[in-house]
Structures are given as structure tokens and as C-alpha cells.
Amino acid sequence: MILAAFEKWGTACFDTLSGIFALALWDSKEETLFLARDRIGIKPLYYSFQSPRLRFASEIKALLECSDSSRSINRLAFDCFLRVNYVPAPLTIFADIRKLLPGHMLTYKNGAVQISKYAREVTPAVSGDSFAYRARELRARIHASVKEELVSDRPVGLYLSGGIDSSAVLEAMTSAKGTVETFSVGFRLARGEQPDKFNADFLLARNTAKYFGATHHEVLVSPDEILPLFEEALFHLDEPISNATIIPMIKLSRFAKERVTVVLGGDGGDELFSGYERYRYSLLSSYYRRVPEVLRTGLNGVFPVMKKLITAPGIERYAQFHFLKEDVLKPILTPYAYHEHAPRDFFRERFFSKDADLRGYGSTRMNTDKREPFEEIFMMVDRQSWLPDESLLRSDKLGMAGGVEARVPLLNRRVVDFADSLPLRFKVSPFRTKIILKEAFRGYIPDELLHQPKRGWFSPGAKWLRYPHIASFAREVLSPDYCAATKDLFEWKTVRARLEAHLRGEYHFTELWAILTFQVWARIFKITA
């Protein structure tokens, strides 16, 4: 199909495709190679270009097998990783390897490479359709997308959490095929610990599955599995991702493989329909900045927390919600390794500039002349960076590690384009998130799901770090003797002091887990300084 489309339309065919792909196509007539990645970035595509030689693969490990491949670190990627806990494209953690951006293609001809954006931005439709009509249309589009994703000659199941996204997918699957196999993962706590927030979604998923008559399967991560799963997950990810959910994800994919080969999920719902609390807080900030300064001064005196809402839209507000604070990070890095401005400059130039397209990044449509609400830009940045480079990367690679194919019906083009046509007020208000998605499935999913607070999916990593066997492992890893290539990056006495403070009950999990992740990854991949 793709070859026929290319014969007819040339490279314009890539923008007509709806699906998950990372492809290479050789045009023998023009003696030109094309690489292309799907619009959302569901599948990764890596390349290394050292003129005139181009190498490419779906895994970094394949490129590293070349005898002359460098294993040195990209310092900007390292700086970004420590701020946002993943490596944003087009960077990879390796100096000589790049990610092809979503919706982009690479053209290789006569020993030269050109990167260009093939995906055209969809102009949001201007329509007078009512909120109720659009809510019905949204549900219909999700149903149609799920039907497409169910086409398979292998068994299909669903990763079910306690959230509205996967529950909406379950409602559509049940409507299309009847009984559905669902899979959830929870945490077996240490002796004496009580069930807590980390298993709240696990228990809610059980009730949701029962509501729909699904055949529900559950698995628990035990304390003695944490370290082996952690190292295995980092191997399959290729790059460091500081997110403790990689541990239950690889466990869940292997568990699901016992019964199905394809799994659907609710990925993308938060980015499309404004599900994260940061969008609501950002909207509050935008409103608060309109309050006259004299009134803000009074409010700040009564409610000191209000001062945090004054952040200007742009990179500073984005960093406020996404970046690890500099006063946390600076003491644990050596002067050689600390670069405060480089990550902000990278995100500013890629996402918060009207000239982003000229640098081959692709714009987030930020144009002050349009007076586009910052929250629209915020969601678009998350969709172009965090979603493909962290969330979807985890889902795809850890699914493949377990032997299952992960599919994402909420990121089907028909759903994405429709979501982009909706006004911001249909998605988020200062007091509500996912407004239209909840309305679309009101009466079709359990009411309790519509009123659940947004929790996110977290692993009890801070607790895990205090388990004796993991604390012992952390003491070994957080040391200059663990990996020669990283010994000059961190102030190890400060890192060890933070670890001991965390073990005594303080909270330093975020930075400790990032360094732990980086150290273990660095040894697995045998990086060089």
C-alpha cells in the first residue's frame, strides 16, 4: 500500500497515512533513500550520519554494534535528562545518534542528508456545533478508531487503569466485540505496609472491568522483583528514562503476553483533552496575570501560594511545571557538569519560537499575533516532546520487550484532528479537566470515574528506595567507583548525603532516582567519558 501511494504521490504520501510507522523507502529511479516517522511519534527511528555514511535503525543498540560507533554522551542531552527525566528529540543520549522527529522525513541523496517536516498542520475547523453535539461526535470517533485497532489476526486485550482514558477505550471495545480481556498491575507492599494511593487505580480498574463484564487479569510487582526488572527495562529502553513506572510496565507486558499479543491503551488522552493538572494551574496563572497588580499584592499577602501563579507564559512557565528545580540540581553536579541555561535554551528554541520550522523542528504554532492561549501551546509541547520521547517510548519498547504490540486508539488521526478542532474551553477550566471527554462518555462508563481526582500513575519508588536491599543497591550505584565514565559528573558526597537523608524519611526521590537510572544505564551500555 505504501509503495503504491509513493508511486502516485511521492513523499506527499506520508502525510496521507494514518497509523503507526517508522519506515525506510529506497527510490531506485532517483537513487534516493527516504526515512519517515508517523505524525505522533508512536514508533522510534534513530539514525547516525557521518558523511557520506548514513545508518538507521529502530533501536539504538543496533547502531552501537557498528565497530566505529561512539558511546560518548551528548552533553546537552544529559543536561536535558536531568531537568525533565527523559531525552527530548532530536537528541539522543549518544553524541553521534539522533532521533527523527515525529511527522518528519529524512532524505539521503548523493551522500548528503536533509531533514524536513512532511506533516501539515491541521487548521482547526471553525464551527458553530454545540458542545453536546461535539461530545457525541468525539465518542463516535473513538469508537471508530477502536474498531480499526481491533483488526488483528492475533488476540487483542487492553491495559486497564482506573482512569477515564482506558475506560473509554474499554467501553468502545466492549461495544465492538463483547467480552474484553483486560490487564492491570499493582504493587505487593512490604510486610506491615497498608494499601495506599499507589494501588488506588489498580483497585478502581478491577471495579471498572466488573462493570463492563470484562475478563480481568491482575498481576503484582513484588519487592524482590524490582531490581531485576529495573535493569531489564533500562536495557530495552536504550536511553535513560527516570520514571519508576518502567518496572510495572515491563512486568505487565510479559503478563499480558500469556493471553494476548496485541494490547490497546489509553495513551494520549491527557495531552489531547487537557487531563493534567498543570494545564489547569497554567490557566489559573493566565487569569491571575490579568488581575491588576494592586489587587495581586493583596491576594499574595492573604494567600502566599498565589505568588507561584504569576509565571509568564513561555519557557519559564513550562520549566516551572516540567524542570527539576535548579537549587535541587546544582549542588549534586560538579562545575564541569552543571549547565543551567542550555536545557532552557533548547526547549525555548525548539518550542517557543516562531522560527522553529526554519530549524527543522516543527512549530507549536506559537505566534503572538494569533494570541493563542498558552495552554494550547503547553499541550502541544507535551504532545511533541513528553508524549513521544517519554510516554510512548516506554509503552512501545517495554511492550515489545514483553512480546506484545501496543496500540493507541486515542492517537488515531481521526481523534487527534478532531481534538485539535475543539476550543480550549471544551477541554479545561480553572476547576475541571477533560471536560468534553467526560461528557462524551457520561452514562456509558461508571459515574465514579467521572468524578475521580487526577492522580497520575506512579510507582511507590520513594518507598522502594527505603527497602533495605534497594538502599544497599543505591549506595553501591551512587558512587564514583560504580562507573568510570560518570565519576566526574556528580558531587558524590552531596549525592550520598541526600540518599541518607531520604532513607531517614526526607524526600529526595526525584533527583536520586534520576542519578540511579543514569548510573545503571551507563554501565549497561558501557558509555565512555
Coordinates of C-alpha atoms in Angstrom, one line a residue:
M1 CA 0.0 0.0 0.0
I2 CA 2.8 2.4 0.9
L3 CA 4.7 1.7 -2.2
A4 CA 1.6 2.3 -4.4
A5 CA 1.0 5.5 -2.6
F6 CA 4.6 6.6 -3.1
E7 CA 4.4 5.8 -6.8
K8 CA 1.3 8.0 -7.1
W9 CA 2.1 10.9 -4.8
G10 CA 5.8 10.8 -4.0
T11 CA 6.8 11.9 -0.5
A12 CA 3.4 13.7 -0.1
C13 CA 2.0 10.2 0.6
F14 CA 3.5 10.2 4.1
D15 CA 1.0 12.8 5.2
T16 CA -1.9 10.7 4.0
L17 CA -1.0 7.7 6.2
S18 CA -2.9 7.1 9.4
G19 CA -1.2 4.7 11.6
I20 CA 1.9 3.6 13.4
F21 CA 5.1 3.6 11.3
A22 CA 8.8 4.2 11.1
L23 CA 9.8 3.3 7.6
A24 CA 12.7 3.4 5.1
L25 CA 12.0 3.6 1.3
W26 CA 14.5 3.4 -1.5
D27 CA 13.7 5.2 -4.7
S28 CA 15.8 3.4 -7.3
K29 CA 15.0 5.8 -10.1
E30 CA 16.2 8.8 -8.1
E31 CA 18.8 6.9 -6.1
T32 CA 17.4 8.5 -3.0
L33 CA 16.6 7.0 0.4
F34 CA 13.7 8.3 2.5
L35 CA 13.2 7.7 6.2
A36 CA 9.8 8.7 7.7
R37 CA 8.2 8.6 11.1
D38 CA 4.5 8.7 12.0
R39 CA 2.9 12.1 12.8
I40 CA 2.6 11.4 16.6
G41 CA 5.9 9.5 17.1
I42 CA 4.5 6.2 18.3
K43 CA 7.4 4.3 16.8
P44 CA 11.0 5.5 17.2
L45 CA 13.5 5.9 14.4
Y46 CA 17.2 6.5 15.1
Y47 CA 20.0 7.5 12.7
S48 CA 23.7 8.3 12.6
F49 CA 25.2 10.4 9.8
Q50 CA 28.9 10.8 9.3
S51 CA 29.2 11.9 5.7
P52 CA 28.8 10.2 3.4
R53 CA 27.7 7.3 5.6
L54 CA 24.1 7.0 6.9
R55 CA 23.0 4.3 9.4
F56 CA 19.5 3.9 10.8
A57 CA 17.6 1.5 13.0
S58 CA 14.5 1.2 15.3
E59 CA 16.8 0.5 18.2
I60 CA 20.0 2.4 19.3
K61 CA 21.6 -1.0 20.2
A62 CA 21.8 -1.9 16.5
L63 CA 23.7 1.3 15.7
L64 CA 26.1 0.7 18.6
E65 CA 27.0 -2.6 17.2
C66 CA 28.9 -0.9 14.4
S67 CA 32.6 -1.2 15.2
D68 CA 33.3 2.5 14.9
S69 CA 30.3 3.8 16.8
S70 CA 31.0 6.2 19.7
R71 CA 29.5 5.6 23.1
S72 CA 30.2 9.1 24.4
I73 CA 27.4 11.1 25.9
N74 CA 25.7 14.1 24.3
R75 CA 26.2 16.7 27.0
L76 CA 23.1 18.7 26.0
A77 CA 21.0 15.5 26.2
F78 CA 22.5 14.8 29.6
D79 CA 21.6 18.3 30.8
C80 CA 18.0 17.9 29.5
F81 CA 17.6 14.5 31.0
L82 CA 18.5 15.8 34.5
R83 CA 15.8 18.5 34.1
V84 CA 12.9 16.6 32.5
N85 CA 13.8 12.9 33.2
Y86 CA 14.0 11.9 29.6
V87 CA 16.0 12.8 26.5
P88 CA 14.0 15.1 24.1
A89 CA 14.2 14.6 20.3
P90 CA 16.0 15.2 18.0
L91 CA 18.7 14.5 20.7
T92 CA 19.6 11.1 22.0
I93 CA 21.9 10.5 24.9
F94 CA 24.6 9.4 22.5
A95 CA 26.6 12.1 20.8
D96 CA 26.6 10.7 17.3
I97 CA 23.0 9.3 17.2
R98 CA 19.8 11.3 16.6
K99 CA 16.1 10.7 16.7
L100 CA 14.0 11.6 13.7
L101 CA 11.2 13.9 14.9
P102 CA 7.5 12.8 14.6
G103 CA 5.9 13.9 11.3
H104 CA 9.3 14.3 9.7
M105 CA 11.3 12.6 7.0
L106 CA 15.0 12.3 6.2
T107 CA 16.2 12.4 2.6
Y108 CA 19.5 10.9 1.8
K109 CA 21.0 11.5 -1.7
N110 CA 24.5 11.7 -3.0
G111 CA 26.0 11.3 0.4
A112 CA 24.0 14.3 1.9
V113 CA 21.1 14.4 4.4
Q114 CA 18.2 16.7 4.6
I115 CA 15.6 16.7 7.4
S116 CA 12.1 18.2 6.6
K117 CA 8.6 18.2 8.1
Y118 CA 6.1 16.3 6.0
A119 CA 3.1 16.6 8.3
R120 CA 1.0 19.6 7.6
E121 CA -0.6 21.3 10.5
V122 CA -4.3 20.9 10.6
T123 CA -6.2 24.2 10.7
P124 CA -8.8 23.8 13.4
A125 CA -12.3 23.9 12.0
V126 CA -14.5 26.9 12.8
S127 CA -17.9 25.5 13.6
G128 CA -21.0 26.5 15.5
D129 CA -21.8 23.0 16.6
S130 CA -22.9 22.7 20.2
F131 CA -20.8 21.3 23.0
A132 CA -23.3 18.4 23.2
Y133 CA -23.0 17.6 19.5
R134 CA -19.2 17.6 19.6
A135 CA -19.2 15.3 22.7
R136 CA -21.3 12.8 20.8
E137 CA -19.0 13.1 17.7
L138 CA -16.0 12.5 19.9
R139 CA -17.4 9.3 21.3
A140 CA -18.3 8.2 17.7
R141 CA -14.7 8.9 16.5
I142 CA -13.2 7.0 19.4
H143 CA -15.5 4.0 18.7
A144 CA -14.4 4.1 15.0
S145 CA -10.8 4.3 16.0
V146 CA -11.0 1.4 18.4
K147 CA -12.7 -0.7 15.7
E148 CA -9.7 -0.1 13.4
E149 CA -7.3 -1.0 16.1
L150 CA -9.1 -4.3 16.8
V151 CA -8.3 -5.6 13.3
S152 CA -5.8 -8.3 14.0
D153 CA -5.2 -12.0 13.4
R154 CA -4.0 -12.3 16.9
P155 CA -5.7 -11.9 20.3
V156 CA -6.3 -8.4 21.5
G157 CA -6.6 -7.1 25.0
L158 CA -6.5 -3.8 27.0
Y159 CA -4.2 -2.3 29.6
L160 CA -6.8 -1.0 32.1
S161 CA -6.0 1.6 34.7
G162 CA -8.5 3.4 36.9
G163 CA -8.6 6.4 34.6
I164 CA -11.2 7.7 32.1
D165 CA -8.9 7.2 29.1
S166 CA -8.5 3.4 29.2
S167 CA -12.1 3.1 30.5
A168 CA -13.4 4.9 27.4
V169 CA -11.4 2.6 25.2
L170 CA -12.9 -0.4 27.1
E171 CA -16.4 0.9 26.6
A172 CA -15.7 1.1 22.8
M173 CA -14.1 -2.3 22.7
T174 CA -17.0 -3.9 24.6
S175 CA -19.4 -2.3 22.2
A176 CA -17.4 -3.7 19.2
K177 CA -16.5 -7.2 20.3
G178 CA -18.3 -8.1 23.5
T179 CA -16.2 -9.5 26.3
V180 CA -12.7 -8.0 26.5
E181 CA -9.5 -9.3 28.2
T182 CA -8.2 -6.6 30.5
F183 CA -4.9 -6.4 32.3
S184 CA -3.8 -4.3 35.3
V185 CA -0.7 -4.2 37.5
G186 CA -0.4 -3.3 41.2
F187 CA 2.2 -3.4 43.9
R188 CA 2.8 -6.0 46.6
L189 CA 3.8 -3.9 49.5
A190 CA 6.4 -4.9 52.1
R191 CA 5.3 -6.6 55.3
G192 CA 3.4 -4.2 57.6
E193 CA 2.6 -1.6 54.9
Q194 CA -1.0 -0.8 54.2
P195 CA -2.7 -0.4 50.8
D196 CA -2.3 3.2 49.7
K197 CA -2.6 5.6 46.8
F198 CA -0.3 3.5 44.6
N199 CA -2.8 0.8 44.3
A200 CA -5.9 3.0 44.1
D201 CA -6.0 2.8 40.3
F202 CA -5.4 -0.9 40.4
L203 CA -8.5 -1.4 42.6
L204 CA -10.6 1.0 40.5
A205 CA -9.6 -0.9 37.4
R206 CA -11.0 -4.1 39.0
N207 CA -14.4 -2.4 39.6
T208 CA -14.4 -0.9 36.0
A209 CA -13.7 -4.3 34.5
K210 CA -16.5 -5.8 36.5
Y211 CA -18.9 -3.1 35.4
F212 CA -18.2 -4.0 31.7
G213 CA -18.1 -7.7 32.2
A214 CA -14.5 -7.9 31.1
T215 CA -12.3 -10.9 31.8
H216 CA -9.9 -9.2 34.1
H217 CA -6.3 -10.3 34.9
E218 CA -4.2 -8.8 37.7
V219 CA -0.5 -9.1 38.5
L220 CA 1.5 -7.6 41.3
V221 CA 5.1 -6.4 41.4
S222 CA 6.9 -7.9 44.4
P223 CA 9.8 -6.1 46.3
D224 CA 12.3 -8.8 45.2
E225 CA 11.5 -8.2 41.5
I226 CA 12.2 -4.5 41.5
L227 CA 15.9 -4.5 40.8
P228 CA 16.0 -7.2 38.1
L229 CA 13.0 -5.6 36.3
F230 CA 14.6 -2.2 36.6
E231 CA 17.8 -3.2 34.9
E232 CA 16.0 -5.2 32.2
A233 CA 13.7 -2.2 31.4
L234 CA 16.7 0.1 31.0
F235 CA 18.3 -2.3 28.6
H236 CA 15.2 -2.3 26.4
L237 CA 14.7 1.4 26.5
D238 CA 18.1 2.2 25.0
E239 CA 18.1 5.6 26.7
P240 CA 17.7 6.6 30.4
I241 CA 14.1 7.4 31.4
S242 CA 13.8 8.4 35.1
N243 CA 10.3 7.0 35.7
A244 CA 9.8 4.2 38.2
T245 CA 6.7 3.0 36.2
I246 CA 9.1 1.3 33.8
I247 CA 9.2 -1.5 36.4
P248 CA 5.5 -2.4 36.5
M249 CA 5.2 -1.7 32.7
I250 CA 7.6 -4.5 31.7
K251 CA 6.0 -6.8 34.3
L252 CA 2.6 -6.1 32.9
S253 CA 3.6 -6.6 29.2
R254 CA 5.0 -10.0 30.0
F255 CA 2.0 -10.9 32.0
A256 CA -0.4 -9.9 29.2
K257 CA 1.7 -11.9 26.6
E258 CA 0.5 -15.1 28.3
R259 CA -3.0 -14.4 26.9
V260 CA -2.8 -11.8 24.1
T261 CA -0.4 -10.5 21.6
V262 CA -1.9 -7.0 20.9
V263 CA -2.8 -4.6 23.7
L264 CA -4.7 -1.3 23.4
G265 CA -4.2 1.5 25.9
G266 CA -5.4 5.0 26.8
D267 CA -2.2 6.8 25.9
G268 CA -2.7 10.4 24.6
G269 CA -5.9 11.3 26.4
D270 CA -4.3 13.7 28.8
E271 CA -2.4 15.6 26.0
L272 CA -5.4 15.8 23.7
F273 CA -8.1 16.7 26.1
S274 CA -6.2 18.6 28.8
G275 CA -6.1 15.9 31.6
Y276 CA -3.0 17.1 33.5
E277 CA -3.4 19.4 36.5
R278 CA -0.6 21.5 35.1
Y279 CA -2.9 22.8 32.3
R280 CA -5.5 23.8 34.9
Y281 CA -2.9 25.6 37.0
S282 CA -1.4 27.3 33.9
L283 CA -4.9 28.5 33.1
L284 CA -5.2 29.9 36.6
S285 CA -1.9 31.6 36.1
S286 CA -3.1 33.2 32.8
Y287 CA -6.2 34.5 34.6
Y288 CA -4.3 35.7 37.6
R289 CA -1.9 37.7 35.5
R290 CA -4.9 39.7 34.3
V291 CA -5.7 40.9 37.8
P292 CA -4.4 44.4 38.5
E293 CA -1.1 44.5 40.3
V294 CA -2.5 46.3 43.3
L295 CA -5.1 43.5 43.9
R296 CA -2.5 40.8 43.3
T297 CA -0.4 42.3 46.1
G298 CA -3.3 42.0 48.5
L299 CA -4.0 38.4 47.4
N300 CA -0.4 37.5 47.8
G301 CA -0.4 38.6 51.4
V302 CA -3.5 36.6 52.2
F303 CA -2.7 33.5 50.0
P304 CA 1.2 33.3 49.6
V305 CA 0.8 30.4 47.3
M306 CA -0.8 32.8 44.7
K307 CA 2.7 34.2 44.0
K308 CA 3.5 31.0 42.1
L309 CA 0.8 31.8 39.6
I310 CA 2.5 34.8 38.2
T311 CA 4.9 33.0 35.9
A312 CA 5.0 34.4 32.4
P313 CA 3.7 32.2 29.6
G314 CA 6.6 30.6 27.6
I315 CA 9.6 28.7 28.6
E316 CA 9.6 30.0 32.2
R317 CA 6.1 28.6 32.9
Y318 CA 6.9 25.4 31.1
A319 CA 10.0 24.9 33.2
Q320 CA 8.1 25.6 36.3
F321 CA 6.0 22.6 35.7
H322 CA 8.4 20.3 34.0
F323 CA 12.0 21.1 35.1
L324 CA 13.7 19.8 38.2
K325 CA 14.5 23.0 40.2
E326 CA 18.0 24.3 39.8
D327 CA 18.5 24.7 43.5
V328 CA 17.9 21.0 43.9
L329 CA 20.2 20.1 40.9
K330 CA 23.1 22.4 41.2
P331 CA 24.6 21.1 44.5
I332 CA 24.7 17.5 43.1
L333 CA 26.6 18.3 39.9
T334 CA 30.2 19.2 39.5
P335 CA 31.0 22.6 37.9
Y336 CA 32.2 20.6 34.9
A337 CA 28.7 19.0 34.5
Y338 CA 26.4 21.8 35.5
H339 CA 24.9 23.9 32.7
E340 CA 21.9 25.9 33.8
H341 CA 20.9 27.6 30.6
A342 CA 21.5 25.0 27.9
P343 CA 18.3 23.0 28.5
R344 CA 16.1 26.1 28.7
D345 CA 17.6 27.4 25.5
F346 CA 17.0 24.1 23.8
F347 CA 13.3 24.0 24.8
R348 CA 12.9 27.7 24.0
E349 CA 14.3 27.4 20.6
R350 CA 12.5 24.2 19.7
F351 CA 9.1 25.0 21.0
F352 CA 8.7 28.7 22.0
S353 CA 9.9 30.4 18.9
K354 CA 8.1 31.5 15.7
D355 CA 11.1 30.3 13.7
A356 CA 11.1 26.7 14.9
D357 CA 10.2 25.4 11.5
L358 CA 13.3 27.1 10.0
R359 CA 15.5 24.9 12.3
G360 CA 13.7 21.7 11.2
Y361 CA 11.9 21.2 14.5
G362 CA 8.4 21.9 13.6
S363 CA 6.4 24.7 15.1
T364 CA 3.9 24.5 18.0
R365 CA 2.0 27.3 16.3
M366 CA 3.2 29.8 18.9
N367 CA 2.5 33.1 17.3
T368 CA 1.8 36.2 19.4
D369 CA -0.1 37.7 16.5
K370 CA -2.7 35.0 16.9
R371 CA -2.9 35.4 20.6
E372 CA -3.2 31.7 21.0
P373 CA -3.9 30.6 24.6
F374 CA -0.7 29.4 26.2
E375 CA -2.4 26.3 27.5
E376 CA -3.0 25.2 23.8
I377 CA 0.8 25.6 23.3
F378 CA 1.5 23.8 26.6
M379 CA -0.5 20.8 25.4
M380 CA 1.1 20.9 22.0
V381 CA 4.6 20.9 23.5
D382 CA 3.8 17.9 25.7
R383 CA 2.4 16.2 22.6
Q384 CA 5.5 16.9 20.6
S385 CA 8.1 16.1 23.3
W386 CA 7.0 14.3 26.5
L387 CA 4.4 12.1 24.8
P388 CA 6.7 10.6 22.0
D389 CA 10.0 10.8 23.8
E390 CA 8.9 9.5 27.2
S391 CA 5.4 8.1 27.4
L392 CA 5.1 6.4 24.0
L393 CA 8.7 5.3 24.1
R394 CA 8.1 3.5 27.4
S395 CA 4.9 1.9 26.1
D396 CA 6.3 0.7 22.8
K397 CA 9.7 -0.6 23.9
L398 CA 8.6 -2.2 27.1
G399 CA 5.6 -3.8 25.3
M400 CA 8.0 -5.2 22.7
A401 CA 10.3 -6.4 25.5
G402 CA 7.3 -8.4 26.8
G403 CA 6.3 -9.7 23.4
V404 CA 3.2 -7.6 22.9
E405 CA 2.3 -4.9 20.3
A406 CA 1.0 -1.7 22.0
R407 CA -1.7 0.2 20.1
V408 CA -3.1 3.6 21.0
P409 CA -6.6 4.3 19.6
L410 CA -6.9 7.8 21.2
L411 CA -4.0 8.9 19.0
N412 CA -5.7 7.8 15.8
R413 CA -5.6 10.6 13.3
R414 CA -9.4 11.0 13.2
V415 CA -9.4 11.6 17.0
V416 CA -6.3 13.8 17.1
D417 CA -7.6 16.1 14.3
F418 CA -11.0 16.4 16.0
A419 CA -9.3 17.2 19.3
D420 CA -7.3 19.9 17.6
S421 CA -10.5 21.5 16.3
L422 CA -12.0 21.9 19.8
P423 CA -11.8 25.2 21.6
L424 CA -9.8 25.2 24.8
R425 CA -13.0 25.9 26.9
F426 CA -14.3 22.4 25.9
K427 CA -11.2 20.8 27.5
V428 CA -10.2 22.7 30.6
S429 CA -11.4 25.3 33.0
P430 CA -9.8 26.6 36.3
F431 CA -11.7 23.9 38.1
R432 CA -12.2 21.0 35.6
T433 CA -10.1 18.9 33.2
K434 CA -11.0 16.7 30.3
I435 CA -14.4 18.3 30.2
I436 CA -15.6 17.1 26.8
L437 CA -14.1 13.6 27.1
K438 CA -16.0 13.1 30.4
E439 CA -19.2 14.4 28.8
A440 CA -18.7 12.1 25.8
F441 CA -18.8 9.0 28.0
R442 CA -21.2 10.2 30.6
G443 CA -23.8 7.4 31.1
Y444 CA -21.5 4.9 29.3
I445 CA -18.8 4.4 32.0
P446 CA -19.2 4.3 35.8
D447 CA -20.1 7.7 37.3
E448 CA -17.3 7.4 39.9
L449 CA -14.7 7.6 37.1
L450 CA -16.0 11.0 36.0
H451 CA -15.5 12.4 39.5
Q452 CA -12.2 10.9 40.4
P453 CA -9.4 13.3 41.1
K454 CA -6.5 13.2 38.7
R455 CA -3.8 11.1 40.3
G456 CA -1.5 10.1 37.5
W457 CA 0.1 6.6 37.5
F458 CA 3.0 6.4 39.9
S459 CA 5.1 3.6 41.4
P460 CA 6.0 3.7 45.1
G461 CA 9.6 4.5 44.2
A462 CA 10.3 6.7 47.2
K463 CA 9.2 3.7 49.4
W464 CA 11.2 1.2 47.4
L465 CA 14.3 3.2 47.8
R466 CA 14.0 2.7 51.6
Y467 CA 13.7 -1.0 51.4
P468 CA 17.0 -2.4 52.8
H469 CA 18.0 -4.4 49.7
I470 CA 17.3 -1.4 47.4
A471 CA 19.0 1.1 49.8
S472 CA 22.1 -1.2 49.7
F473 CA 22.0 -1.2 45.9
A474 CA 21.6 2.6 45.8
R475 CA 24.7 3.0 48.0
E476 CA 26.7 0.9 45.6
V477 CA 25.4 2.7 42.5
L478 CA 25.6 6.2 43.8
S479 CA 29.3 6.2 44.0
P480 CA 32.3 7.3 41.8
D481 CA 33.5 3.7 41.7
Y482 CA 30.4 2.4 40.0
C483 CA 31.1 3.7 36.5
A484 CA 34.4 5.3 35.5
A485 CA 32.8 7.4 32.7
T486 CA 30.4 9.2 35.1
K487 CA 32.7 9.7 38.1
D488 CA 33.4 13.4 37.3
L489 CA 29.7 14.4 36.7
F490 CA 28.3 14.3 40.2
E491 CA 29.3 15.6 43.6
W492 CA 29.2 12.2 45.2
K493 CA 29.4 13.3 48.9
T494 CA 26.3 15.5 48.3
V495 CA 24.5 12.7 46.5
R496 CA 25.3 10.3 49.3
A497 CA 24.1 12.8 51.9
R498 CA 20.8 13.2 50.0
L499 CA 20.4 9.4 49.9
E500 CA 21.0 9.0 53.6
A501 CA 18.5 11.9 54.3
H502 CA 15.9 10.2 52.1
L503 CA 16.4 6.9 54.0
R504 CA 15.8 8.8 57.2
G505 CA 12.4 10.0 55.9
E506 CA 13.1 13.2 54.0
Y507 CA 12.0 13.3 50.3
H508 CA 14.8 13.4 47.7
F509 CA 13.4 10.7 45.4
T510 CA 13.2 12.6 42.2
E511 CA 16.9 13.6 41.8
L512 CA 18.1 10.3 43.4
W513 CA 16.1 8.1 41.0
A514 CA 17.4 10.1 38.0
I515 CA 21.0 9.6 39.0
L516 CA 20.4 6.0 39.9
T517 CA 18.8 5.5 36.5
F518 CA 21.6 7.2 34.7
Q519 CA 24.3 5.2 36.5
V520 CA 22.7 1.8 35.9
W521 CA 22.0 2.7 32.3
A522 CA 25.6 4.0 31.8
R523 CA 27.1 0.7 33.0
I524 CA 24.7 -1.4 30.9
F525 CA 25.6 0.5 27.7
K526 CA 29.3 0.8 28.5
I527 CA 29.4 4.5 27.9
T528 CA 32.7 6.4 27.6
A529 CA 33.5 9.8 29.0

